[in-house]
XYZ file of N, CA, C and O in Angstrom:
780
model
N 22.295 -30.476 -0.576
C 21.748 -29.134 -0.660
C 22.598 -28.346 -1.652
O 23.824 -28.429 -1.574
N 21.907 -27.445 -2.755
C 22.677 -26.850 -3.326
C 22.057 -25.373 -2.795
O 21.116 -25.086 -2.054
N 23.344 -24.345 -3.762
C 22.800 -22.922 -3.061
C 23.372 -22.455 -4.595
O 24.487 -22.705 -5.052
N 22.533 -21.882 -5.095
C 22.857 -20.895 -6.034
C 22.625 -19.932 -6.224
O 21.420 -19.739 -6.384
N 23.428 -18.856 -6.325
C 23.211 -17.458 -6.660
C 22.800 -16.914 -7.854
O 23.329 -17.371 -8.867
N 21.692 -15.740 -8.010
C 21.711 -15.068 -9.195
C 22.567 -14.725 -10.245
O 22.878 -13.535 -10.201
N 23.052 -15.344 -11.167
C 23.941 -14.550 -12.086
C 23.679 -14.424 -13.310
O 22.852 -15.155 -13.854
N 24.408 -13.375 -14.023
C 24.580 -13.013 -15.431
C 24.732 -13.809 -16.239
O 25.583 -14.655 -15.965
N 23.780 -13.985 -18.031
C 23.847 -15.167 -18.608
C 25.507 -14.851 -18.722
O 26.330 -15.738 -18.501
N 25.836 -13.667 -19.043
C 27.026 -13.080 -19.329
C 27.463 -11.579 -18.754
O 26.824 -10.528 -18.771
N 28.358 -11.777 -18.406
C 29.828 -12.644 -18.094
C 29.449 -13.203 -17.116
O 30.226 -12.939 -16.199
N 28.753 -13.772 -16.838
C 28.573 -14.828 -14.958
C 28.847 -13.977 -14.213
O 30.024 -14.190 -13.924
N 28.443 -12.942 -13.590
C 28.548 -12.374 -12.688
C 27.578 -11.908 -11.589
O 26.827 -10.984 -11.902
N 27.488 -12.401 -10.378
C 26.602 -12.174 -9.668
C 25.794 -10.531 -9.602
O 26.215 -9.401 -9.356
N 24.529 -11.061 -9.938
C 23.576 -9.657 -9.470
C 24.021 -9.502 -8.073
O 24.859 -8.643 -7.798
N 23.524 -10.261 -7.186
C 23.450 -9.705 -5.540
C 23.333 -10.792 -4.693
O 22.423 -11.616 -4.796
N 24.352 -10.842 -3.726
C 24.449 -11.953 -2.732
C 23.292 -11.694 -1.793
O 23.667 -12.292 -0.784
N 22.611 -11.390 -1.630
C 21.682 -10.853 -1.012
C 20.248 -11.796 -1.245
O 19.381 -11.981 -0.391
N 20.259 -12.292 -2.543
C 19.248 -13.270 -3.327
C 19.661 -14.277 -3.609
O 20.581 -14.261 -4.426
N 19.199 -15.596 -3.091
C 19.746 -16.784 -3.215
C 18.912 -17.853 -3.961
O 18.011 -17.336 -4.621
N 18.958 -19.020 -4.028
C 17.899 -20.061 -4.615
C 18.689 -21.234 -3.575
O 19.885 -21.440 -3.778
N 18.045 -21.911 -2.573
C 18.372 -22.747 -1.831
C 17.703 -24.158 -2.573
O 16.493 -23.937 -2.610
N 17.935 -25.306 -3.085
C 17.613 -26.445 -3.649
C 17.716 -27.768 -2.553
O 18.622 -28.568 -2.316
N 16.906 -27.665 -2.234
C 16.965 -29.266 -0.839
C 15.750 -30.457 -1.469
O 14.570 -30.321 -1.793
N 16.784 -31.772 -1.451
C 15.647 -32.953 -1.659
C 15.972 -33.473 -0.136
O 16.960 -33.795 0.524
N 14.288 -33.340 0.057
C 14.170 -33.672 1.544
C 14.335 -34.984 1.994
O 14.520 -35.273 3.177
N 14.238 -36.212 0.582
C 14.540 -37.532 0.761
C 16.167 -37.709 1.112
O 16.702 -38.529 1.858
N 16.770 -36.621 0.288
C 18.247 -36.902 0.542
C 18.787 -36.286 1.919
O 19.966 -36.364 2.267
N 17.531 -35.513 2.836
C 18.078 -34.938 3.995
C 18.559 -35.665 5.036
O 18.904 -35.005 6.017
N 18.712 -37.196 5.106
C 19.237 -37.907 6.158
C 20.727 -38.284 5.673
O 21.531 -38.789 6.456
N 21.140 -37.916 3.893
C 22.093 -38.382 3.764
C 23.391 -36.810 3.615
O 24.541 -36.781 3.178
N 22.776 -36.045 4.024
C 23.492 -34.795 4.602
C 24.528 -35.038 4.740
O 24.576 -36.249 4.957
N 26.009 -34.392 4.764
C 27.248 -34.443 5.277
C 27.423 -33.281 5.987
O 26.902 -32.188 5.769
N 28.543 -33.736 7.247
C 28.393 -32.788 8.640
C 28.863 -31.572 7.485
O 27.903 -30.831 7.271
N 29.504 -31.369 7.071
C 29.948 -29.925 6.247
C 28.875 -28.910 5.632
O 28.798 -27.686 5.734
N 27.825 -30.126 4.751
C 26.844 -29.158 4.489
C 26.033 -28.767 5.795
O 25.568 -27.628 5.830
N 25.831 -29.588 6.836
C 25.128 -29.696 8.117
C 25.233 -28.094 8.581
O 24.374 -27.235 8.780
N 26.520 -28.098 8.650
C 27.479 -26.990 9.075
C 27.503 -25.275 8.315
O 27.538 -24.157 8.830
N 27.466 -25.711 6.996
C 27.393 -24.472 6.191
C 25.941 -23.778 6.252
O 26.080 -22.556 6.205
N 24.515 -24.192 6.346
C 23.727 -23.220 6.307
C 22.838 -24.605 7.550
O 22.122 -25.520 7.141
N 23.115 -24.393 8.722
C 22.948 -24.722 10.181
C 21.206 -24.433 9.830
O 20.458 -25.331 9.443
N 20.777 -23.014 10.056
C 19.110 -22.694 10.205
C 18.460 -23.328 8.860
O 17.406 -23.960 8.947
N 19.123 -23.142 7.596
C 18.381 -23.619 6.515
C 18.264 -25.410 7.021
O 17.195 -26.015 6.938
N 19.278 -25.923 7.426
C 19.118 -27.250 7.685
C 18.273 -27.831 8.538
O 17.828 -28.958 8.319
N 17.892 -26.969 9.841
C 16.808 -27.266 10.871
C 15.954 -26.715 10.130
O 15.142 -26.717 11.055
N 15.153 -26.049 8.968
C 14.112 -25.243 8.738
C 13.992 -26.752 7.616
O 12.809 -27.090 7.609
N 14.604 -27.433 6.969
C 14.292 -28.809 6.085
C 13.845 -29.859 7.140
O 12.899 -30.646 7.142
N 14.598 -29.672 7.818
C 13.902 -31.081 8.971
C 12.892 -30.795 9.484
O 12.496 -31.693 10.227
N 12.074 -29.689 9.430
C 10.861 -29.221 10.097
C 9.919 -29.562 8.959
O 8.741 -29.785 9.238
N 10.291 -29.617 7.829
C 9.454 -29.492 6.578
C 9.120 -30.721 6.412
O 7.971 -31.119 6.218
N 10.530 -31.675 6.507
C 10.081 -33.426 6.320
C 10.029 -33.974 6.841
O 10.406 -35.123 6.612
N 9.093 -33.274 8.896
C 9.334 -34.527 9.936
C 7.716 -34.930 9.607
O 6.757 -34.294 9.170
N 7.906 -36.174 10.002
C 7.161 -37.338 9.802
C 6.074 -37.271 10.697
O 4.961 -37.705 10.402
N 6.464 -36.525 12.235
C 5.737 -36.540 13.286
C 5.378 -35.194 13.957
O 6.117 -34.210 13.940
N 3.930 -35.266 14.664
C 4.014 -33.829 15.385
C 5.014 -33.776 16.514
O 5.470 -32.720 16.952
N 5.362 -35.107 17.009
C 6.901 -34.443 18.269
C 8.046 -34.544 17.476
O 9.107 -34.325 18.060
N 8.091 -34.819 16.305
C 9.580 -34.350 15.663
C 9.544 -32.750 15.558
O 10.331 -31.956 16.074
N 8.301 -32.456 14.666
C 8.134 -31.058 14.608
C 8.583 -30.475 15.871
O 9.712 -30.004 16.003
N 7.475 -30.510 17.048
C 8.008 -29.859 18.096
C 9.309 -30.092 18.344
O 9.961 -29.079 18.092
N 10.000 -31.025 18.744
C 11.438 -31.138 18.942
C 12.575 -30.144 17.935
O 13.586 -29.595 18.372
N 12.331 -30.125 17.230
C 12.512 -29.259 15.814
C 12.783 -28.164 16.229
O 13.921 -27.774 16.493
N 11.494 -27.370 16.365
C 11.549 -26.056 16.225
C 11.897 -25.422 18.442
O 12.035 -24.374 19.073
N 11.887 -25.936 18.534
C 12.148 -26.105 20.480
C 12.930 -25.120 20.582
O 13.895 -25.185 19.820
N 12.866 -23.957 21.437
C 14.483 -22.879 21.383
C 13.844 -21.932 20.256
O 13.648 -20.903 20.902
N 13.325 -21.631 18.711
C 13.743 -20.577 17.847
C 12.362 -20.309 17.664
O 11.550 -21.148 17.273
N 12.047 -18.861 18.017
C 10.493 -18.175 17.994
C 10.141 -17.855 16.912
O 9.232 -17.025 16.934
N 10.557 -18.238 15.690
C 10.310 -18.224 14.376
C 10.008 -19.466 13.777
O 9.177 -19.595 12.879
N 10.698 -20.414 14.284
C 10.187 -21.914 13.959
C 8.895 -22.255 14.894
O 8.107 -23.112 14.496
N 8.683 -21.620 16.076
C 7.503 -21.982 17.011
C 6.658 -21.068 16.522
O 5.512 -21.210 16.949
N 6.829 -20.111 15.719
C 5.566 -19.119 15.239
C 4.830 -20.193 13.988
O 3.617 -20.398 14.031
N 5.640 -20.787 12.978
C 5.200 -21.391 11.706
C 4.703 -22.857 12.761
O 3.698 -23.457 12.381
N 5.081 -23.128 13.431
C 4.549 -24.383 14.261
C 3.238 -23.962 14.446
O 2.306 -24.369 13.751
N 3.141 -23.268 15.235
C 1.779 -22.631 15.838
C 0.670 -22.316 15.076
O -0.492 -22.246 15.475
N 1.234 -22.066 13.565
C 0.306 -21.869 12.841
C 0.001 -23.148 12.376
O -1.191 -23.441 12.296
N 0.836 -23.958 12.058
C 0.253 -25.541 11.601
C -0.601 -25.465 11.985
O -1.628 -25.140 11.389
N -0.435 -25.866 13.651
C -1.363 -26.036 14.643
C -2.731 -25.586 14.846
O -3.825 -26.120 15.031
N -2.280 -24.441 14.746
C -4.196 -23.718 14.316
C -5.083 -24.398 13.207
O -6.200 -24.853 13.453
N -4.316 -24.438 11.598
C -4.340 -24.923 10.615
C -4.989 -26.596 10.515
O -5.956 -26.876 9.806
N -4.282 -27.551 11.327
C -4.872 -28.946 11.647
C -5.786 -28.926 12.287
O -6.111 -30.108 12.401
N -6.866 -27.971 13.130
C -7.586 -28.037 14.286
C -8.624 -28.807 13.314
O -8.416 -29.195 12.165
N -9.794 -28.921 14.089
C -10.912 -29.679 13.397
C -11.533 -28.755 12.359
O -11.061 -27.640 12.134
N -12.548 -29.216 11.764
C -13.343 -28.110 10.575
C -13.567 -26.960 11.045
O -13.254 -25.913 10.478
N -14.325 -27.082 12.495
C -14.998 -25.769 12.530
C -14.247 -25.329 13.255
O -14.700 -24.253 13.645
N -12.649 -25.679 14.002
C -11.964 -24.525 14.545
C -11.001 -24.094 13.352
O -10.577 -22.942 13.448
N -10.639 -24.730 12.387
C -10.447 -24.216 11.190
C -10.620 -22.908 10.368
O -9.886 -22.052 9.874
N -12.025 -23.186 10.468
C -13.048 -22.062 9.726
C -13.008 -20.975 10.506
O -12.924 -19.809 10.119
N -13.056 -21.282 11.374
C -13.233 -20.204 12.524
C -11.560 -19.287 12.533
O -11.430 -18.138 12.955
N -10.709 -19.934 12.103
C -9.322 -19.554 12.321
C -8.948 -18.774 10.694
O -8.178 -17.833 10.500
N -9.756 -19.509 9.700
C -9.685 -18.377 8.452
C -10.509 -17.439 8.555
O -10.249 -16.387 7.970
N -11.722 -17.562 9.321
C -12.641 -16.845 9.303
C -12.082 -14.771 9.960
O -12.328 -13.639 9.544
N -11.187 -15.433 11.256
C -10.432 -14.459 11.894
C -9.424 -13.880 10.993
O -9.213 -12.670 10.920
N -8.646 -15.011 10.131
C -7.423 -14.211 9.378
C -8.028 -13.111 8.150
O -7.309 -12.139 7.917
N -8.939 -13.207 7.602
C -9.827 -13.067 6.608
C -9.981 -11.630 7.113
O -9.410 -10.697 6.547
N -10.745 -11.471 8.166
C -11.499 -10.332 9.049
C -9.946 -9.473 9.160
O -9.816 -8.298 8.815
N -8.872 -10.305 9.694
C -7.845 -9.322 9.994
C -7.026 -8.488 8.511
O -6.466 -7.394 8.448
N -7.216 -9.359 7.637
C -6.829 -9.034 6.347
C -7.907 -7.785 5.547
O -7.666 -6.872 4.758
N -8.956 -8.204 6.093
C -10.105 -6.870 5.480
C -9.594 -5.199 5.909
O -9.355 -4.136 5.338
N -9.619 -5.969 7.771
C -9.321 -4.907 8.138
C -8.113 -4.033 7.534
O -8.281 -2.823 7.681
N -7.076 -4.367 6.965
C -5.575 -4.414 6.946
C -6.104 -3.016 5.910
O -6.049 -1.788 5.976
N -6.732 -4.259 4.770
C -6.965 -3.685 3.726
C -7.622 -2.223 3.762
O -7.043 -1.266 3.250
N -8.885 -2.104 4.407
C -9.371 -0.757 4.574
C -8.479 0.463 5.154
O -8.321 1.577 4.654
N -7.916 -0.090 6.405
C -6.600 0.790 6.755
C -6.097 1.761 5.684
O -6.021 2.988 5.618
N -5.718 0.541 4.706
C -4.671 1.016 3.915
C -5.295 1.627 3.253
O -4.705 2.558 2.705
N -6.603 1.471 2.983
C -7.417 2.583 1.407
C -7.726 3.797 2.272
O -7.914 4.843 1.650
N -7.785 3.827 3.207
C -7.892 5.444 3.969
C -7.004 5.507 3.959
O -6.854 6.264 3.000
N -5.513 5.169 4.509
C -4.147 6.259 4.543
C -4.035 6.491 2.951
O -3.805 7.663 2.649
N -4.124 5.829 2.167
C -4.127 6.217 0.378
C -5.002 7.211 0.378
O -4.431 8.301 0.400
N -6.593 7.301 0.356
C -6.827 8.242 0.590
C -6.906 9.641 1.214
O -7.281 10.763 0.875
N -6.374 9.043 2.286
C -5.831 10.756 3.259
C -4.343 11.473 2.386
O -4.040 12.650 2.189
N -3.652 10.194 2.009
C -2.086 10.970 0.959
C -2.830 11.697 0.114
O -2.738 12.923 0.051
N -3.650 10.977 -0.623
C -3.991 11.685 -2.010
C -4.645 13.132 -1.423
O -4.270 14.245 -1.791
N -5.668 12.876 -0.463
C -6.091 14.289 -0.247
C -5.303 14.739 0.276
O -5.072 15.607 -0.565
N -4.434 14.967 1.216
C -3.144 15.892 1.427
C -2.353 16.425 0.878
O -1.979 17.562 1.164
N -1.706 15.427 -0.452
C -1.408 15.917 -1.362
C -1.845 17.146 -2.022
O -1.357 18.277 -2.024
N -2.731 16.724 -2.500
C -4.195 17.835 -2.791
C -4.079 19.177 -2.578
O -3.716 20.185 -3.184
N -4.492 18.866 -1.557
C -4.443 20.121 -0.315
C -2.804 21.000 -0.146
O -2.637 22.199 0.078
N -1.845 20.020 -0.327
C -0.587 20.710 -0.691
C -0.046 21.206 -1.844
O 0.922 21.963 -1.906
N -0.667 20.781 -2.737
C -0.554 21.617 -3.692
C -1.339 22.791 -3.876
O -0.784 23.784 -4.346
N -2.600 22.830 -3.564
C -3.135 23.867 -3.807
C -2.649 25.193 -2.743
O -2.720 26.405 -2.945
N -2.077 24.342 -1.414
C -1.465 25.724 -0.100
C 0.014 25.967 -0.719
O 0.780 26.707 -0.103
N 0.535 25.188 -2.256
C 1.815 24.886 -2.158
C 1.922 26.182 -2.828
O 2.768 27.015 -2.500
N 0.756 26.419 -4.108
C 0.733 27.490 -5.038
C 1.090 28.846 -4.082
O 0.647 28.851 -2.934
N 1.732 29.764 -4.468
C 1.828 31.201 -4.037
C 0.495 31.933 -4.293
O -0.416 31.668 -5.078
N 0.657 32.995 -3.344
C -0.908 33.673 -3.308
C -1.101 34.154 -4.863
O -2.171 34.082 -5.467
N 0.185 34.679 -5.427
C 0.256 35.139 -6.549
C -0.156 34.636 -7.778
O -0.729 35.318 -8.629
N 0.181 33.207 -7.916
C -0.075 31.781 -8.368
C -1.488 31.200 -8.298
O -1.969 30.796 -9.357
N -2.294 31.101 -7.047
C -3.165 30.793 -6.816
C -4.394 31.945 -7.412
O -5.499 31.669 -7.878
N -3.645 33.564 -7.175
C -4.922 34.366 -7.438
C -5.059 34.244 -8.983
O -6.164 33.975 -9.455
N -3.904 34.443 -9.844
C -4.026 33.794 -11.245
C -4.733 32.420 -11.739
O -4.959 32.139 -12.916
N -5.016 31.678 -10.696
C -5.767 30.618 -11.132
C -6.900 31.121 -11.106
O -7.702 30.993 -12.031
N -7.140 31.806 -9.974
C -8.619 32.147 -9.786
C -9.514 33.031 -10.690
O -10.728 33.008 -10.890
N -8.580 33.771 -11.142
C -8.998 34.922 -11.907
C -9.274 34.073 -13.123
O -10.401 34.045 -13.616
N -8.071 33.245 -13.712
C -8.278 32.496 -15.268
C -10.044 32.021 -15.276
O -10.962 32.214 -16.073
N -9.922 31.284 -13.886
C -11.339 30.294 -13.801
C -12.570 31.440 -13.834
O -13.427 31.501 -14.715
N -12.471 32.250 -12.781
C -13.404 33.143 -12.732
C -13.995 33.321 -13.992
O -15.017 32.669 -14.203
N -13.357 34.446 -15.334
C -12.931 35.091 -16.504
C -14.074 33.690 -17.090
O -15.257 33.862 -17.383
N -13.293 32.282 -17.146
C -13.977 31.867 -17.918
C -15.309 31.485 -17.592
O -16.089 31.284 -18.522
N -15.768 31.329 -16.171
C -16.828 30.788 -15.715
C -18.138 32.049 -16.353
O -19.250 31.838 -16.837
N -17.434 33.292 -16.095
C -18.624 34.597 -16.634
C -18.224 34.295 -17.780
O -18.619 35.380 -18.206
N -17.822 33.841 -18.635
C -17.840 33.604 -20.270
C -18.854 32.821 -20.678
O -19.381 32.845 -21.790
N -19.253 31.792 -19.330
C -20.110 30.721 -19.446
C -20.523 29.825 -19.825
O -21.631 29.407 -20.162
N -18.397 29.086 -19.706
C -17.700 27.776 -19.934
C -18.304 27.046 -18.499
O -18.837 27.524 -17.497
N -17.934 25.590 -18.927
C -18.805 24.858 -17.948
C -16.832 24.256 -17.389
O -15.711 24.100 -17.872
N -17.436 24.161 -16.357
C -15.941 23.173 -15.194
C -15.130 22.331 -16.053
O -13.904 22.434 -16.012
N -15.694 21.521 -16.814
C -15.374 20.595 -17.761
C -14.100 21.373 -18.840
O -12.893 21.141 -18.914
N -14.986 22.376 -19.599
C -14.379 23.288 -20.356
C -13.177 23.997 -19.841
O -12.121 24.257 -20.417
N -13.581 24.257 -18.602
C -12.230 25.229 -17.956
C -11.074 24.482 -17.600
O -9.949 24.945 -17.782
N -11.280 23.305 -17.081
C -10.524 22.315 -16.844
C -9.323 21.873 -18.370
O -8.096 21.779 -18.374
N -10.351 21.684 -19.530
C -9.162 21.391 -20.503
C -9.209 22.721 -21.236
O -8.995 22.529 -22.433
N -9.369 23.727 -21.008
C -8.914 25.205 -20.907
C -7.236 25.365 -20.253
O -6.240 25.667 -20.910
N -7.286 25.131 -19.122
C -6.348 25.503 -18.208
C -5.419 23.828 -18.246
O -4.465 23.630 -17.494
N -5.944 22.727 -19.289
C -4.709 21.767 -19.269
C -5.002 20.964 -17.847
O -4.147 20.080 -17.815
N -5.685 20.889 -16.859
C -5.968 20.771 -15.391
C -6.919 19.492 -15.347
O -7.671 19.361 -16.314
N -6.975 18.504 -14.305
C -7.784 18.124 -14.087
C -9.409 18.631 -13.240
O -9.408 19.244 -12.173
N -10.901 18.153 -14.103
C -11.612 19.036 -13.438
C -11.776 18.584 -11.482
O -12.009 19.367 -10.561
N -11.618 17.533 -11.435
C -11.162 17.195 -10.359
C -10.495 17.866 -9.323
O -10.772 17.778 -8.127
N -9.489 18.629 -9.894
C -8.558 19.224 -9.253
C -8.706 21.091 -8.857
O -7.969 21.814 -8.186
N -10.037 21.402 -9.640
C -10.316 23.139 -10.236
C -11.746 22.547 -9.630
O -12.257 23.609 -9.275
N -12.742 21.482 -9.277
C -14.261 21.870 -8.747
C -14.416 22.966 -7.537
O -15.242 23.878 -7.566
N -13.530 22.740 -6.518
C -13.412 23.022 -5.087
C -13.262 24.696 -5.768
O -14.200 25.444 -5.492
N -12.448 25.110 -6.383
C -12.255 27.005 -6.655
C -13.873 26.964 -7.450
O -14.937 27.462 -7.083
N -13.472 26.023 -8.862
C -15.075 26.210 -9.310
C -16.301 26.549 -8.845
O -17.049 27.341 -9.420
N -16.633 25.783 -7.459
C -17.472 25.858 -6.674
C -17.572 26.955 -6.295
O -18.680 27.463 -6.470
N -16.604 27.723 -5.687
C -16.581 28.943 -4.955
C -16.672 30.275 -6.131
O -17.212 31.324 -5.781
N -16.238 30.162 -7.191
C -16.375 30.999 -8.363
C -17.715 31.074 -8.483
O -18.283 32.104 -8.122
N -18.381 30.076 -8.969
C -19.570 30.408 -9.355
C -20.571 30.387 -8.304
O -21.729 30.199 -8.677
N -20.351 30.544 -7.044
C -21.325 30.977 -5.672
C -21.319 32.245 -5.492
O -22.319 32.802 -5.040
N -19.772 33.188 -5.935
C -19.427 34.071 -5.052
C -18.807 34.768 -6.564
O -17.714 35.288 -6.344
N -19.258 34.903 -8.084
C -18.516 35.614 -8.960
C -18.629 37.041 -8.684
O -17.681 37.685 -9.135
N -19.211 37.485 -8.282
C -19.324 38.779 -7.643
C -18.049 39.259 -7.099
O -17.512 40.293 -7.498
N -17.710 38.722 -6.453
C -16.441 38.671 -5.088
C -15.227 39.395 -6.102
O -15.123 39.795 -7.262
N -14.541 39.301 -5.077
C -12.865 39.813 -5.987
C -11.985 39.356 -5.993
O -11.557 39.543 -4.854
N -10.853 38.467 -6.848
C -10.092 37.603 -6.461
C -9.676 37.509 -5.291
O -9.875 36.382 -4.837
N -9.194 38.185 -4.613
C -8.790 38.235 -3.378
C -9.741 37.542 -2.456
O -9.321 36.612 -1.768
N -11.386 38.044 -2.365
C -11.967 37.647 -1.845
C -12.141 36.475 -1.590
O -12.174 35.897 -0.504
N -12.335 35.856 -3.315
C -12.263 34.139 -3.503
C -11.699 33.321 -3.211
O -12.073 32.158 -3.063
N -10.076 34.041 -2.985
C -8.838 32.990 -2.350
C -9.548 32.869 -1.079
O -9.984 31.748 -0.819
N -9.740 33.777 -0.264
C -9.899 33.613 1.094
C -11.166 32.810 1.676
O -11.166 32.258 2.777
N -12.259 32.826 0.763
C -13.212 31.762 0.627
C -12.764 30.631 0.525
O -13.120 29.779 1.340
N -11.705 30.268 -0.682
C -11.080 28.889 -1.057
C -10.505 28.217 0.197
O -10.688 27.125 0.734
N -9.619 29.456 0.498
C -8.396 28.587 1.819
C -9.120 28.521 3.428
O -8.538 28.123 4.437
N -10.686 29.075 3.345
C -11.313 28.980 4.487
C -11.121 27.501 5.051
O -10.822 26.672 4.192
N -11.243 27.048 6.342
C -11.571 25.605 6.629
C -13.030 25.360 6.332
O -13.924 26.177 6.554
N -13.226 23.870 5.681
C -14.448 23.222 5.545
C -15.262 23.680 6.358
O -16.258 24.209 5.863
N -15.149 23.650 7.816
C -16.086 24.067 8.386
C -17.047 25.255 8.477
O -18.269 25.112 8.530
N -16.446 26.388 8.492
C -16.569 27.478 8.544
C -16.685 28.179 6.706
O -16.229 29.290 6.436
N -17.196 27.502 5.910
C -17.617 27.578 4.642
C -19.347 27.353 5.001
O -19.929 26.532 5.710
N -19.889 28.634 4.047
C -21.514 28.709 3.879
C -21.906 27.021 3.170
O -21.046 26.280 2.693
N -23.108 26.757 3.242
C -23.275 25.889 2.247
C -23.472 25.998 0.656
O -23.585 25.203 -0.277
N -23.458 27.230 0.808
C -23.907 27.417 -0.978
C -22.484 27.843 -1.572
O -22.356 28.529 -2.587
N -21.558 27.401 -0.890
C -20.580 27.012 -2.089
C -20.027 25.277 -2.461
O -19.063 24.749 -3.014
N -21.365 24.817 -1.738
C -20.806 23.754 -2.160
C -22.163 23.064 -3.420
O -23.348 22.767 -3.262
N -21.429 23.040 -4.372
C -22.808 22.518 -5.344
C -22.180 21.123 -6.069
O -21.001 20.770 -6.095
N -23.384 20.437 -6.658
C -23.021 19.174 -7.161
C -23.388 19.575 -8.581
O -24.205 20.456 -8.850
N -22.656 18.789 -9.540
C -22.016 18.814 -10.778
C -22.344 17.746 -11.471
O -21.882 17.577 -12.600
């Protein structure tokens, strides 16, 4: 068994003991010496699991360590016949979808929170100056698009005031903030328009 560490072409100096490269020929694993046996003990039972010959070596193997009986267990699933097979990717597959969607809603809930924090992040002072810029240009009778690389902004990021500007230009900045920072719910429908 060799063990080598990451290092520098120059001066040879280790990046990080932390990252290793373990090198095992599993043919040479019976000709082991108790020393190497001794120096990396789990790496050495985790090679004999890799090159036993038999399913009761395996088990014997991994017997005692719930990490070697977890990768066992999965063999095990893994060898079943075709269709308990299929049936066993079929489940990992489903659990992996699921994983996946999880994760594109919490991405999506950051991004909209984010969102949402920036726009509660702006000061009223801050925010009514946005409103007013957008307003100003919307009665000029620049389109969202325009105001957007007007103000340097994504329009993405200016529809939601947009919306409420051009429902409610009448209104008075003040008014508009308080339209803006209303909850979804309790918003009319006619500030919400499609674009």
């Amino acid at each position: 068994m060799a063990n080598n560490g990451i290092r520098q072409q120059f001066p040879h100096e280790v990046y990080s003991s932390k990252f290793q490269f373990h090198v095992i020929e599993l043919k040479k694993l019976k000709d082991a010496t108790g020393a190497e046996k001794e120096q990396e003990p789990e790496l050495y039972k985790w090679a004999k699991v890799i090159a036993a010959k038999s399913w009761e070596a395996i088990c014997m193997e991994t017997k005692g360590n719930p990490y070697m009986e977890a990768a066992k267990d999965e063999l095990e699933k893994i060898n079943q016949d075709e269709n308990e097979r299929y049936l066993y990717l079929r489940r990992e597959m489903a659990i992996s979808d699921e994983i996946s969607r999880l994760q594109t809603a919490v991405n999506q809930g950051r991004r909209e929170g984010l969102e949402e924090g920036r726009k509660a992040g702006l000061e009223d002072g801050e925010f009514l100056k946005l409103i007013s810029q957008i307003k100003k240009k919307y009665l000029k009778g620049k389109t969202l698009t325009e105001i957007a690389d007007d103000l340097e902004e994504s329009a993405d990021d200016l529809k939601e005031i947009y919306n409420v500007v051009k429902a409610n230009s009448q209104d008075s900045d003040d008014i508009l903030l308080k339209r803006i920072r209303q909850p979804a719910a309790e918003k009319p429908l006619s500030e919400y328009h499609i674009n």
